[in-house]
Coordinates of C-alpha atoms in Angstrom, one line a residue:
Chain P
M1 CA -131.4 -4.7 -9.1
T2 CA -128.4 -3.5 -11.0
T3 CA -128.0 -2.2 -14.4
T4 CA -124.3 -3.2 -14.6
R5 CA -123.5 -6.4 -16.4
L6 CA -121.5 -8.9 -14.5
K7 CA -117.9 -9.4 -15.6
G8 CA -114.5 -10.5 -14.3
V9 CA -113.9 -13.5 -12.1
L10 CA -116.6 -15.4 -10.2
A11 CA -116.3 -18.5 -8.1
P12 CA -118.8 -21.3 -8.2
V13 CA -118.9 -21.0 -4.4
I14 CA -118.1 -24.3 -2.6
T15 CA -120.8 -25.3 -0.2
P16 CA -119.8 -26.2 3.4
F17 CA -121.6 -28.9 5.3
H18 CA -121.9 -29.7 9.0
A19 CA -120.8 -33.2 10.1
D20 CA -124.4 -34.4 9.6
L21 CA -124.3 -33.1 6.1
S22 CA -126.7 -30.2 6.7
V23 CA -125.7 -27.0 5.1
D24 CA -123.4 -24.7 7.0
K25 CA -124.7 -21.1 6.5
A26 CA -122.1 -19.4 8.6
R27 CA -119.2 -20.9 6.8
L28 CA -120.8 -20.1 3.4
V29 CA -121.2 -16.5 4.3
A30 CA -117.6 -16.3 5.6
H31 CA -116.2 -17.9 2.5
S32 CA -118.4 -15.7 0.3
R33 CA -117.3 -12.6 2.1
W34 CA -113.6 -13.5 1.6
L35 CA -114.3 -14.1 -2.1
I36 CA -115.7 -10.7 -2.6
S37 CA -112.8 -9.2 -0.7
Q38 CA -110.5 -10.9 -3.3
N39 CA -112.5 -9.5 -6.3
S40 CA -114.4 -12.6 -7.0
G41 CA -118.1 -12.5 -7.7
L42 CA -120.3 -15.3 -6.4
A43 CA -121.6 -17.9 -8.8
L44 CA -123.3 -19.7 -5.9
F45 CA -124.9 -23.1 -6.9
G46 CA -122.7 -24.1 -9.6
T47 CA -121.3 -27.6 -10.4
N48 CA -118.4 -26.9 -7.9
S49 CA -121.0 -25.9 -5.3
E50 CA -122.7 -29.3 -5.3
A51 CA -125.8 -27.4 -6.2
N52 CA -127.6 -30.4 -7.5
S53 CA -127.0 -32.1 -4.2
L54 CA -128.9 -29.4 -2.5
S55 CA -132.8 -29.2 -2.3
V56 CA -134.6 -26.2 -3.6
E57 CA -135.3 -24.9 -0.2
E58 CA -131.6 -25.3 0.9
R59 CA -130.6 -23.2 -2.1
M60 CA -133.1 -20.5 -1.3
E61 CA -132.1 -20.3 2.4
L62 CA -128.4 -20.1 1.6
L63 CA -128.9 -17.4 -1.0
Q64 CA -131.1 -15.5 1.5
A65 CA -128.4 -15.9 4.1
V66 CA -125.6 -14.6 1.8
V67 CA -127.7 -11.5 0.8
E68 CA -128.8 -10.8 4.3
A69 CA -125.2 -10.8 5.4
G70 CA -124.7 -7.7 3.3
L71 CA -122.9 -9.2 0.4
P72 CA -123.7 -7.5 -2.9
P73 CA -126.4 -9.2 -5.1
A74 CA -124.8 -7.1 -7.9
R75 CA -121.9 -9.6 -7.8
M76 CA -124.0 -12.7 -7.6
M77 CA -125.0 -15.2 -10.4
P78 CA -126.6 -18.1 -8.6
G79 CA -127.3 -21.3 -10.5
T80 CA -131.0 -21.8 -11.0
G81 CA -131.4 -24.4 -13.8
C82 CA -132.9 -27.7 -12.7
C83 CA -134.4 -30.8 -14.3
A84 CA -137.9 -29.7 -13.2
L85 CA -139.4 -26.6 -14.8
P86 CA -141.2 -25.5 -11.4
D87 CA -137.9 -25.7 -9.6
S88 CA -136.1 -23.6 -12.3
V89 CA -138.9 -21.0 -12.1
K90 CA -139.0 -20.9 -8.3
L91 CA -135.2 -20.5 -7.9
T92 CA -135.0 -17.9 -10.7
K93 CA -137.8 -15.8 -9.3
H94 CA -136.3 -15.9 -5.9
A95 CA -132.8 -14.9 -7.3
V96 CA -134.4 -11.9 -9.2
S97 CA -136.4 -10.9 -6.2
L98 CA -133.2 -10.6 -4.1
G99 CA -131.6 -8.4 -6.8
C100 CA -129.0 -10.8 -8.1
A101 CA -127.3 -9.5 -11.2
G102 CA -127.8 -12.7 -13.2
V103 CA -128.5 -16.4 -13.0
L104 CA -126.6 -19.3 -14.4
M105 CA -128.9 -21.8 -16.0
L106 CA -128.2 -25.4 -16.7
P107 CA -130.4 -27.2 -19.2
P108 CA -132.7 -29.9 -17.7
F109 CA -130.2 -32.7 -17.6
Y110 CA -132.0 -36.0 -16.9
Y111 CA -133.1 -36.9 -20.4
K112 CA -130.4 -37.3 -22.9
G113 CA -130.5 -36.7 -26.6
V114 CA -133.4 -34.1 -26.3
S115 CA -134.2 -31.7 -29.1
D116 CA -133.2 -28.1 -29.3
E117 CA -137.0 -27.5 -29.6
G118 CA -137.5 -29.0 -26.2
L119 CA -134.6 -27.2 -24.6
F120 CA -135.8 -23.9 -26.2
R121 CA -139.2 -24.4 -24.7
N122 CA -137.8 -25.1 -21.3
F123 CA -135.8 -21.8 -21.2
A124 CA -138.7 -19.9 -22.9
E125 CA -141.1 -21.1 -20.1
V126 CA -138.7 -20.0 -17.5
V127 CA -138.3 -16.5 -19.0
E128 CA -142.1 -16.1 -19.5
R129 CA -143.1 -17.4 -16.1
V130 CA -140.6 -15.3 -14.2
G131 CA -141.7 -12.4 -16.4
D132 CA -139.3 -9.8 -15.0
A133 CA -137.3 -7.4 -17.0
R134 CA -134.6 -7.6 -14.5
L135 CA -133.9 -11.2 -15.3
K136 CA -130.4 -11.8 -16.9
I137 CA -129.7 -15.4 -17.9
Y138 CA -126.3 -16.9 -18.5
L139 CA -126.7 -20.3 -20.2
Y140 CA -124.5 -23.0 -18.7
H141 CA -122.9 -25.2 -21.3
I142 CA -121.1 -28.1 -19.6
P143 CA -121.5 -31.2 -21.7
P144 CA -119.0 -33.3 -19.8
V145 CA -121.2 -33.2 -16.8
A146 CA -124.8 -32.3 -17.9
Q147 CA -124.5 -34.3 -21.1
V148 CA -127.0 -31.9 -22.7
P149 CA -125.3 -29.2 -24.6
I150 CA -126.3 -25.7 -25.5
T151 CA -125.9 -26.0 -29.3
L152 CA -125.2 -22.9 -31.4
P153 CA -128.5 -23.1 -33.2
L154 CA -130.2 -23.2 -29.7
L155 CA -128.1 -20.3 -28.5
E156 CA -129.1 -18.3 -31.6
R157 CA -132.8 -18.9 -31.2
L158 CA -132.7 -18.1 -27.5
S159 CA -130.7 -14.9 -27.9
K160 CA -133.0 -13.7 -30.7
A161 CA -136.1 -14.5 -28.9
Y162 CA -135.1 -12.9 -25.6
P163 CA -132.2 -10.4 -26.5
Q164 CA -132.7 -8.5 -23.2
T165 CA -132.7 -11.6 -21.0
I166 CA -130.3 -14.2 -22.6
V167 CA -127.1 -12.1 -22.0
G168 CA -124.3 -14.6 -21.8
M169 CA -122.9 -18.0 -21.3
K170 CA -120.6 -20.0 -19.0
D171 CA -118.7 -22.3 -21.3
S172 CA -117.4 -25.3 -19.4
S173 CA -117.0 -27.6 -22.5
G174 CA -113.3 -27.5 -22.3
D175 CA -113.6 -27.2 -26.1
W176 CA -111.9 -24.1 -27.3
S177 CA -113.3 -24.5 -30.8
Y178 CA -116.9 -24.2 -29.3
T179 CA -115.8 -21.2 -27.2
Q180 CA -114.4 -19.5 -30.3
S181 CA -117.5 -20.1 -32.3
V182 CA -119.6 -18.3 -29.7
L183 CA -117.1 -15.5 -29.3
T184 CA -117.1 -15.0 -33.0
G185 CA -120.7 -15.7 -33.8
F186 CA -122.4 -14.1 -30.8
P187 CA -120.3 -11.0 -30.0
H188 CA -123.3 -9.5 -28.1
L189 CA -123.3 -12.3 -25.6
D190 CA -121.0 -12.1 -22.5
M191 CA -118.7 -15.1 -22.6
F192 CA -117.3 -16.4 -19.2
V193 CA -114.9 -19.2 -19.9
G194 CA -115.4 -22.1 -17.4
S195 CA -111.7 -22.5 -16.4
E196 CA -109.0 -19.9 -15.9
A197 CA -106.8 -22.0 -18.0
F198 CA -108.7 -20.3 -20.9
L199 CA -108.9 -16.9 -19.3
L200 CA -106.3 -15.1 -21.4
A201 CA -107.4 -16.8 -24.6
G202 CA -111.0 -15.8 -23.7
M203 CA -110.1 -12.1 -23.0
R204 CA -108.1 -11.9 -26.3
G205 CA -111.2 -13.3 -28.1
G206 CA -113.6 -10.8 -26.6
G207 CA -114.7 -12.6 -23.4
V208 CA -115.7 -10.9 -20.3
G209 CA -114.1 -13.1 -17.7
C210 CA -114.3 -16.6 -16.1
I211 CA -116.2 -18.6 -13.7
S212 CA -113.9 -21.2 -12.4
A213 CA -113.6 -23.8 -9.7
T214 CA -110.2 -22.7 -8.5
A215 CA -111.4 -19.1 -8.1
N216 CA -112.6 -20.5 -4.7
V217 CA -109.1 -20.7 -3.6
N218 CA -106.9 -18.6 -6.0
P219 CA -109.3 -15.6 -6.7
A220 CA -106.9 -12.7 -6.4
A221 CA -104.3 -14.1 -8.9
I222 CA -107.0 -15.0 -11.4
H223 CA -108.5 -11.5 -11.0
A224 CA -105.0 -10.0 -11.5
L225 CA -104.8 -11.6 -14.9
Y226 CA -108.4 -10.6 -15.8
A227 CA -107.4 -6.9 -14.8
S228 CA -104.1 -6.9 -16.7
W229 CA -104.7 -9.3 -19.7
Q230 CA -103.1 -6.7 -22.0
A231 CA -99.9 -6.4 -19.9
P232 CA -96.6 -7.8 -21.1
D233 CA -96.6 -10.4 -18.4
A234 CA -100.0 -11.8 -19.2
D235 CA -98.8 -15.1 -20.6
A236 CA -96.5 -15.7 -17.6
Q237 CA -99.4 -14.9 -15.4
Q238 CA -101.5 -17.4 -17.3
A239 CA -98.9 -20.1 -17.0
A240 CA -98.7 -19.6 -13.3
L241 CA -102.4 -19.8 -12.9
T242 CA -102.6 -22.9 -15.0
A243 CA -99.8 -24.6 -13.0
T244 CA -101.7 -23.9 -9.7
R245 CA -104.8 -25.4 -11.2
T246 CA -102.9 -28.5 -12.3
T247 CA -101.7 -29.0 -8.9
I248 CA -105.2 -29.0 -7.5
Q249 CA -106.6 -30.9 -10.3
A250 CA -104.3 -33.9 -9.6
F251 CA -107.1 -34.7 -7.1
P252 CA -110.9 -34.8 -7.6
M253 CA -111.8 -31.1 -8.0
I254 CA -114.5 -30.4 -5.6
P255 CA -113.1 -32.4 -2.6
A256 CA -109.7 -30.8 -3.5
L257 CA -111.1 -27.3 -3.3
K258 CA -112.6 -28.0 0.0
A259 CA -109.5 -29.6 1.3
T260 CA -107.4 -26.6 0.2
R261 CA -109.8 -24.3 2.0
A262 CA -109.6 -26.5 5.1
H263 CA -105.8 -26.6 4.9
Y264 CA -105.2 -22.8 4.6
A265 CA -107.9 -21.9 7.2
K266 CA -106.8 -24.8 9.5
D267 CA -110.6 -25.6 9.5
P268 CA -111.0 -29.3 8.8
A269 CA -114.9 -29.0 8.9
W270 CA -114.6 -27.7 5.2
V271 CA -113.6 -31.1 3.8
A272 CA -117.1 -32.5 4.1
V273 CA -119.0 -33.3 0.8
R274 CA -122.3 -34.8 0.1
P275 CA -122.7 -38.1 -1.6
P276 CA -122.1 -39.1 -4.3
L277 CA -118.9 -37.2 -3.8
V278 CA -116.3 -38.5 -1.4
A279 CA -113.8 -36.2 0.6
L280 CA -110.2 -36.7 0.1
T281 CA -108.4 -39.1 2.4
E282 CA -106.1 -37.8 5.1
K283 CA -103.2 -39.0 3.0
Q284 CA -104.5 -37.2 -0.1
R285 CA -105.1 -34.0 1.9
A286 CA -101.5 -34.1 3.2
E287 CA -100.2 -34.6 -0.3
L288 CA -102.2 -31.7 -1.8
G289 CA -101.2 -29.4 1.1
T290 CA -97.5 -30.2 0.5
S291 CA -97.8 -29.7 -3.3
L292 CA -99.4 -26.3 -2.8
E293 CA -97.0 -25.1 -0.1
A294 CA -94.1 -26.2 -2.4
R295 CA -95.5 -23.9 -5.0
G296 CA -95.6 -21.1 -2.4
F297 CA -99.4 -21.0 -2.8
A298 CA -101.2 -18.9 -0.2
M299 CA -104.8 -17.7 0.6
P300 CA -104.1 -14.3 1.9
G301 CA -106.6 -12.7 4.3
L302 CA -108.5 -15.8 4.8
A303 CA -109.0 -15.2 8.5
G304 CA -110.3 -11.7 7.8
Chain S
M16 CA -147.6 -51.8 4.9
T17 CA -147.4 -55.0 3.1
T18 CA -145.3 -58.1 3.6
T19 CA -145.9 -59.4 0.1
R20 CA -143.1 -58.7 -2.4
L21 CA -144.0 -56.9 -5.6
K22 CA -143.9 -59.0 -8.7
G23 CA -145.3 -59.1 -12.2
V24 CA -145.9 -56.2 -14.4
L25 CA -145.7 -52.5 -13.3
A26 CA -146.1 -49.5 -15.5
P27 CA -144.0 -46.4 -15.0
V28 CA -147.2 -44.3 -14.9
I29 CA -147.3 -41.6 -17.5
T30 CA -148.0 -38.2 -15.9
P31 CA -150.7 -36.1 -17.5
F32 CA -150.5 -32.3 -17.5
H33 CA -153.1 -29.6 -17.9
A34 CA -152.6 -27.1 -20.8
D35 CA -150.6 -24.9 -18.6
L36 CA -148.3 -27.7 -17.8
S37 CA -149.5 -28.1 -14.1
V38 CA -150.0 -31.8 -13.0
D39 CA -153.4 -33.3 -13.7
K40 CA -154.4 -35.4 -10.6
A41 CA -157.7 -36.6 -11.9
R42 CA -156.4 -38.0 -15.1
L43 CA -153.5 -39.6 -13.2
V44 CA -155.9 -41.3 -10.8
A45 CA -158.1 -42.5 -13.6
H46 CA -155.1 -43.9 -15.6
S47 CA -153.8 -45.5 -12.5
R48 CA -157.1 -47.1 -11.7
W49 CA -157.3 -48.5 -15.3
L50 CA -153.7 -49.9 -14.9
I51 CA -154.6 -51.7 -11.8
S52 CA -157.7 -53.2 -13.5
Q53 CA -155.4 -54.5 -16.1
N54 CA -153.2 -56.3 -13.7
S55 CA -150.4 -53.7 -13.8
G56 CA -148.8 -52.3 -10.7
L57 CA -147.9 -48.6 -10.4
A58 CA -144.3 -47.6 -10.7
L59 CA -145.2 -43.9 -10.4
F60 CA -142.4 -41.4 -11.0
G61 CA -140.2 -43.5 -13.3
T62 CA -138.4 -42.2 -16.4
N63 CA -141.5 -42.5 -18.4
S64 CA -143.5 -40.6 -15.8
E65 CA -141.2 -37.5 -16.5
A66 CA -140.5 -37.8 -12.7
N67 CA -137.4 -35.6 -12.8
S68 CA -139.6 -32.9 -14.5
L69 CA -141.7 -32.7 -11.4
S70 CA -140.9 -31.0 -8.2
V71 CA -140.7 -32.9 -5.0
E72 CA -143.9 -31.3 -3.8
E73 CA -145.7 -32.3 -7.0
R74 CA -144.5 -35.9 -6.6
M75 CA -145.9 -36.0 -3.0
E76 CA -149.2 -34.5 -3.9
L77 CA -149.7 -36.9 -6.8
L78 CA -148.8 -40.0 -4.8
Q79 CA -151.1 -38.8 -2.0
A80 CA -153.9 -38.4 -4.5
V81 CA -153.4 -41.8 -6.0
V82 CA -153.5 -43.5 -2.5
E83 CA -156.5 -41.3 -1.4
A84 CA -158.3 -42.5 -4.4
G85 CA -158.2 -45.9 -2.8
L86 CA -155.7 -47.6 -5.2
P87 CA -153.6 -50.2 -3.4
P88 CA -150.1 -49.0 -2.1
A89 CA -149.3 -52.8 -2.0
R90 CA -149.0 -52.5 -5.8
M91 CA -147.0 -49.3 -5.8
M92 CA -143.3 -48.7 -6.4
P93 CA -142.8 -44.9 -6.7
G94 CA -139.6 -43.6 -7.9
T95 CA -137.8 -41.7 -5.0
G96 CA -134.2 -41.3 -6.1
C97 CA -133.0 -37.7 -6.7
C98 CA -129.7 -35.9 -7.2
A99 CA -130.1 -34.3 -3.8
L100 CA -129.9 -36.6 -0.7
P101 CA -132.6 -34.6 1.2
D102 CA -135.0 -34.9 -1.7
S103 CA -134.5 -38.7 -1.8
V104 CA -134.9 -39.0 1.9
K105 CA -138.1 -36.9 2.0
L106 CA -139.8 -38.8 -1.0
T107 CA -138.8 -42.2 0.4
K108 CA -140.1 -41.4 3.8
H109 CA -143.3 -40.2 2.3
A110 CA -143.7 -43.3 0.2
V111 CA -143.1 -45.6 3.1
S112 CA -145.5 -43.6 5.3
L113 CA -148.2 -44.2 2.7
G114 CA -147.5 -48.0 2.8
C115 CA -146.0 -48.3 -0.6
A116 CA -144.6 -51.8 -1.2
G117 CA -141.4 -50.6 -2.4
V118 CA -139.5 -47.6 -3.9
L119 CA -137.5 -47.4 -7.2
M120 CA -134.3 -45.6 -6.6
L121 CA -132.2 -43.8 -9.2
P122 CA -128.6 -43.0 -8.2
P123 CA -127.8 -39.3 -8.0
F124 CA -127.3 -38.5 -11.7
Y125 CA -125.7 -35.1 -12.1
Y126 CA -122.0 -35.9 -11.4
K127 CA -120.6 -38.4 -13.9
G128 CA -117.8 -40.9 -13.2
V129 CA -118.5 -40.9 -9.4
S130 CA -117.1 -43.8 -7.4
D131 CA -119.0 -46.8 -6.1
E132 CA -117.9 -45.5 -2.6
G133 CA -119.9 -42.3 -3.1
L134 CA -122.9 -44.1 -4.5
F135 CA -122.8 -46.5 -1.6
R136 CA -122.8 -43.7 0.8
N137 CA -125.8 -42.1 -1.0
F138 CA -128.0 -45.1 -0.7
A139 CA -126.7 -45.9 2.8
E140 CA -127.6 -42.4 4.0
V141 CA -131.1 -42.8 2.6
V142 CA -131.6 -46.2 4.3
E143 CA -130.3 -44.9 7.6
R144 CA -132.2 -41.5 7.5
V145 CA -135.6 -43.2 6.6
G146 CA -134.8 -45.8 9.2
D147 CA -137.9 -47.8 8.7
A148 CA -138.0 -51.6 8.6
R149 CA -140.9 -51.4 6.0
L150 CA -138.6 -49.8 3.5
K151 CA -137.9 -52.0 0.4
I152 CA -135.6 -50.5 -2.2
Y153 CA -135.4 -51.5 -5.8
L154 CA -132.2 -50.1 -7.4
Y155 CA -132.8 -48.5 -10.7
H156 CA -130.1 -49.3 -13.3
I157 CA -130.5 -47.2 -16.4
P158 CA -127.1 -46.1 -17.7
P159 CA -128.4 -44.9 -21.1
V160 CA -130.3 -42.1 -19.4
A161 CA -128.8 -41.5 -15.9
Q162 CA -125.3 -42.2 -17.1
V163 CA -124.4 -43.4 -13.7
P164 CA -124.6 -47.3 -13.4
I165 CA -125.3 -49.6 -10.5
T166 CA -122.2 -51.7 -10.9
L167 CA -122.1 -55.3 -9.7
P168 CA -119.6 -54.5 -6.9
L169 CA -122.0 -51.7 -5.7
L170 CA -124.9 -54.0 -5.8
E171 CA -123.1 -56.6 -3.8
R172 CA -122.0 -54.2 -1.2
L173 CA -125.5 -52.7 -0.8
S174 CA -127.3 -55.9 -0.7
K175 CA -124.9 -57.3 1.9
A176 CA -125.1 -54.2 4.1
Y177 CA -128.9 -53.9 3.9
P178 CA -130.2 -57.4 3.1
Q179 CA -133.8 -56.6 4.3
T180 CA -134.0 -53.3 2.5
I181 CA -132.2 -53.6 -0.9
V182 CA -134.5 -56.3 -2.3
G183 CA -134.3 -55.9 -6.0
M184 CA -133.6 -54.0 -9.2
K185 CA -135.2 -52.5 -12.3
D186 CA -132.7 -53.1 -15.1
S187 CA -133.2 -50.7 -18.0
S188 CA -129.7 -51.2 -19.3
G189 CA -130.9 -53.0 -22.4
D190 CA -127.8 -55.1 -21.9
W191 CA -128.8 -58.7 -21.4
S192 CA -125.3 -59.7 -20.3
Y193 CA -125.7 -57.4 -17.3
T194 CA -129.2 -58.7 -16.6
Q195 CA -127.9 -62.2 -16.7
S196 CA -125.0 -61.4 -14.3
V197 CA -127.5 -60.1 -11.7
L198 CA -129.9 -63.0 -12.2
T199 CA -127.0 -65.5 -11.7
G200 CA -124.9 -63.6 -9.1
F201 CA -127.8 -62.2 -7.0
P202 CA -130.6 -64.9 -7.0
H203 CA -131.9 -63.4 -3.7
L204 CA -132.7 -60.1 -5.4
D205 CA -136.0 -59.5 -7.2
M206 CA -135.1 -58.7 -10.9
F207 CA -137.6 -56.6 -13.0
V208 CA -136.5 -56.2 -16.5
G209 CA -136.9 -52.7 -17.9
S210 CA -138.7 -53.7 -21.1
E211 CA -141.2 -56.4 -21.9
A212 CA -139.0 -57.2 -24.8
F213 CA -136.9 -59.1 -22.1
L214 CA -139.8 -60.4 -20.2
L215 CA -139.7 -64.0 -21.3
A216 CA -136.0 -64.3 -21.1
G217 CA -136.1 -62.6 -17.6
M218 CA -138.7 -65.1 -16.3
R219 CA -136.7 -68.0 -17.7
G220 CA -133.6 -66.7 -15.9
G221 CA -135.3 -66.4 -12.6
G222 CA -136.7 -62.8 -12.8
V223 CA -139.9 -61.6 -11.1
G224 CA -141.5 -59.4 -13.8
C225 CA -141.0 -56.3 -15.8
I226 CA -141.5 -52.5 -15.3
S227 CA -141.9 -51.2 -18.8
A228 CA -143.0 -48.1 -20.6
T229 CA -145.4 -49.8 -22.8
A230 CA -147.2 -51.3 -19.8
N231 CA -148.9 -47.9 -19.8
V232 CA -150.8 -49.0 -22.9
N233 CA -150.6 -52.7 -23.3
P234 CA -150.7 -53.9 -19.7
A235 CA -153.0 -56.8 -20.0
A236 CA -151.1 -58.6 -22.8
I237 CA -147.8 -58.1 -21.0
H238 CA -149.4 -59.5 -17.8
A239 CA -150.7 -62.5 -19.8
L240 CA -147.1 -63.4 -20.8
Y241 CA -145.9 -62.9 -17.2
A242 CA -148.7 -65.2 -15.9
S243 CA -148.2 -67.9 -18.6
W244 CA -144.5 -67.7 -19.4
Q245 CA -144.2 -71.5 -19.1
A246 CA -147.0 -72.0 -21.5
P247 CA -146.4 -73.5 -25.1
D248 CA -147.2 -70.2 -26.8
A249 CA -145.0 -68.0 -24.6
D250 CA -142.5 -67.3 -27.5
A251 CA -145.4 -66.4 -29.7
Q252 CA -146.8 -64.1 -27.0
Q253 CA -143.3 -62.5 -26.6
A254 CA -143.0 -61.9 -30.3
A255 CA -146.4 -60.1 -30.4
L256 CA -145.5 -57.9 -27.4
T257 CA -142.3 -57.0 -28.9
A258 CA -143.9 -56.1 -32.3
T259 CA -146.4 -53.8 -30.5
R260 CA -143.5 -52.2 -28.7
T261 CA -141.6 -51.6 -31.9
T262 CA -144.7 -50.0 -33.4
I263 CA -144.8 -47.5 -30.6
Q264 CA -141.0 -47.0 -30.4
A265 CA -140.9 -45.9 -33.9
F266 CA -141.7 -42.5 -32.3
P267 CA -140.1 -40.9 -29.2
M268 CA -141.3 -43.3 -26.4
I269 CA -142.9 -40.9 -23.8
P270 CA -144.8 -38.6 -26.3
A271 CA -145.8 -41.8 -28.1
L272 CA -147.3 -43.4 -25.0
K273 CA -149.3 -40.2 -24.2
A274 CA -150.5 -40.0 -27.8
T275 CA -151.6 -43.6 -27.7
R276 CA -153.5 -43.0 -24.5
A277 CA -155.0 -39.9 -26.0
H278 CA -156.0 -41.8 -29.3
Y279 CA -157.7 -44.7 -27.6
A280 CA -159.4 -42.6 -25.0
K281 CA -160.3 -39.9 -27.6
D282 CA -158.8 -37.5 -25.0
P283 CA -156.3 -35.2 -26.6
A284 CA -155.3 -33.5 -23.3
W285 CA -153.2 -36.5 -22.7
V286 CA -150.6 -35.5 -25.3
A287 CA -149.0 -32.8 -23.2
V288 CA -145.4 -33.3 -22.0
R289 CA -143.2 -31.0 -20.1
P290 CA -140.1 -29.5 -21.6
P291 CA -137.5 -30.7 -22.5
L292 CA -139.7 -33.3 -24.1
V293 CA -141.9 -32.4 -27.0
A294 CA -145.3 -33.8 -27.9
L295 CA -145.8 -35.7 -31.2
T296 CA -147.0 -33.6 -34.0
E297 CA -150.6 -34.1 -35.3
K298 CA -149.1 -35.9 -38.3
Q299 CA -147.0 -38.3 -36.1
R300 CA -150.1 -38.9 -33.9
A301 CA -152.1 -39.9 -36.9
E302 CA -149.3 -42.2 -38.2
L303 CA -149.0 -43.9 -34.8
G304 CA -152.7 -44.3 -34.6
T305 CA -152.9 -45.8 -38.0
S306 CA -150.0 -48.2 -37.2
L307 CA -151.6 -49.4 -34.0
E308 CA -155.1 -49.8 -35.5
A309 CA -153.6 -51.8 -38.4
R310 CA -152.1 -54.2 -35.8
G311 CA -155.5 -54.5 -34.3
F312 CA -154.1 -53.0 -31.0
A313 CA -156.8 -52.0 -28.5
M314 CA -156.9 -50.6 -24.9
P315 CA -159.9 -52.5 -23.5
G316 CA -161.9 -51.0 -20.6
L317 CA -160.3 -47.6 -20.9
A318 CA -163.5 -45.8 -20.4
G319 CA -164.3 -47.8 -17.2

């Protein structure tokens, strides 16, 4: 366990697959090691990790593999929020038992239009059933995908009921007015913006960092802005980060991240995704590679 | 295994829980037995079963219990479609191994805006990995909840690629124009409408039955219309069914079904739901009971 709160940049670590679509532990460990070397923490099993395309057992095996490889649980915030309460409890207990500094928790996302009361009970049951003072939960607000929001009244109720456990949020709403409401109304919560496009604004507003898709490929530069957000060139750094993100985001994000990793490591195995996602075509991969090279984009130390 | 195609009325069997929210096998078996006695098949693990609030292991244990209790797999269409391909494959294999006549398959529902290509690959991988000629898949179209539709082009591609396996659909869109397009364009597919409010229209259009929430509490009357849809009083029967449904639907559907079961069996344990759902309040339960009694609604043979 750690007593230090997570902060800075974390990558929702992309999950590599073998050709038969089974999980590729060795590549996951290698990528995680590189991310740590680039000052990125590991938000394993996020949206960009295809977490919900993995079974509970696969998620536990992969987390175990990354921890056993010697990577620091103090820099890990695995996703553990599922539709089914027993799954969320099992994954959360497992993450806490391995010493992970926190967990990122989606609301149950099958039913739509559910009440805050029902969502409160879901999170409360997880907290009570895990029953471990080490547990630190970051609520995952991503209405464009989950379609089930963490409303401000829910956030207030949860953070009051479990002030030692509900310690922060990842906000992937893309809605700055929501982010600002949390920053202003809940200064005791640690706010990670869900995209580095909001990193500078987030830091200026009292946030603690970002958990962003593109931290999988551009971690050092994102960390540099995090570490120097009060420097005179911060706006210029932000503009450069956003431009790189835009280049990648011209393609579907998850396949594009994997294609970028494949391109710079000259390791085409990385392009595999599980259905319902679809890998970029050869043509798209070539176009993305050309666009990134034209920007002078690099992934230093990747072989290391 | 069975060679007879499923048809008629099936209930998406509501799932009972103990006070600690663990699954209640005995009550599930008793309710399933009652449904069969009332001419309803068992679409275990549908939306109204809180299927996605159950772990994969719980779903397998419950299906096993219902089959071991001697209820006929030839009348079963368990839900086996999950976000994660390995889960869908595991549940589908299990259902086929127990001799279930069919499976009801949701698309993976976490990512939104996914391509038909990705969805095709998901279903194709399940078919190929299960690799069993006995497998009969009913695609589950429920865009109001899953938010991921089974489009007509996807349906066409799947039914052409796997004509012996993709044999039908449950349409819970609530959009009659979609239902009609499938009835007209895919006459070889077995159409189950997702609500008995559409039962008569569905039968007149060439459908084979319905899989409806309220079949959990009103199966005999729904079956009666199915069996006599060409009778002179069919429209009157339809109107009565729809009125009963409307009475229940004045409350949140799943808690209301459970409250109805609890009321007529004088068995309050039935009201429990898993988060993120919330049980009806005592007041709501009393109101619902009064409304149903006022309509003369009954659940005959429930104690049997």
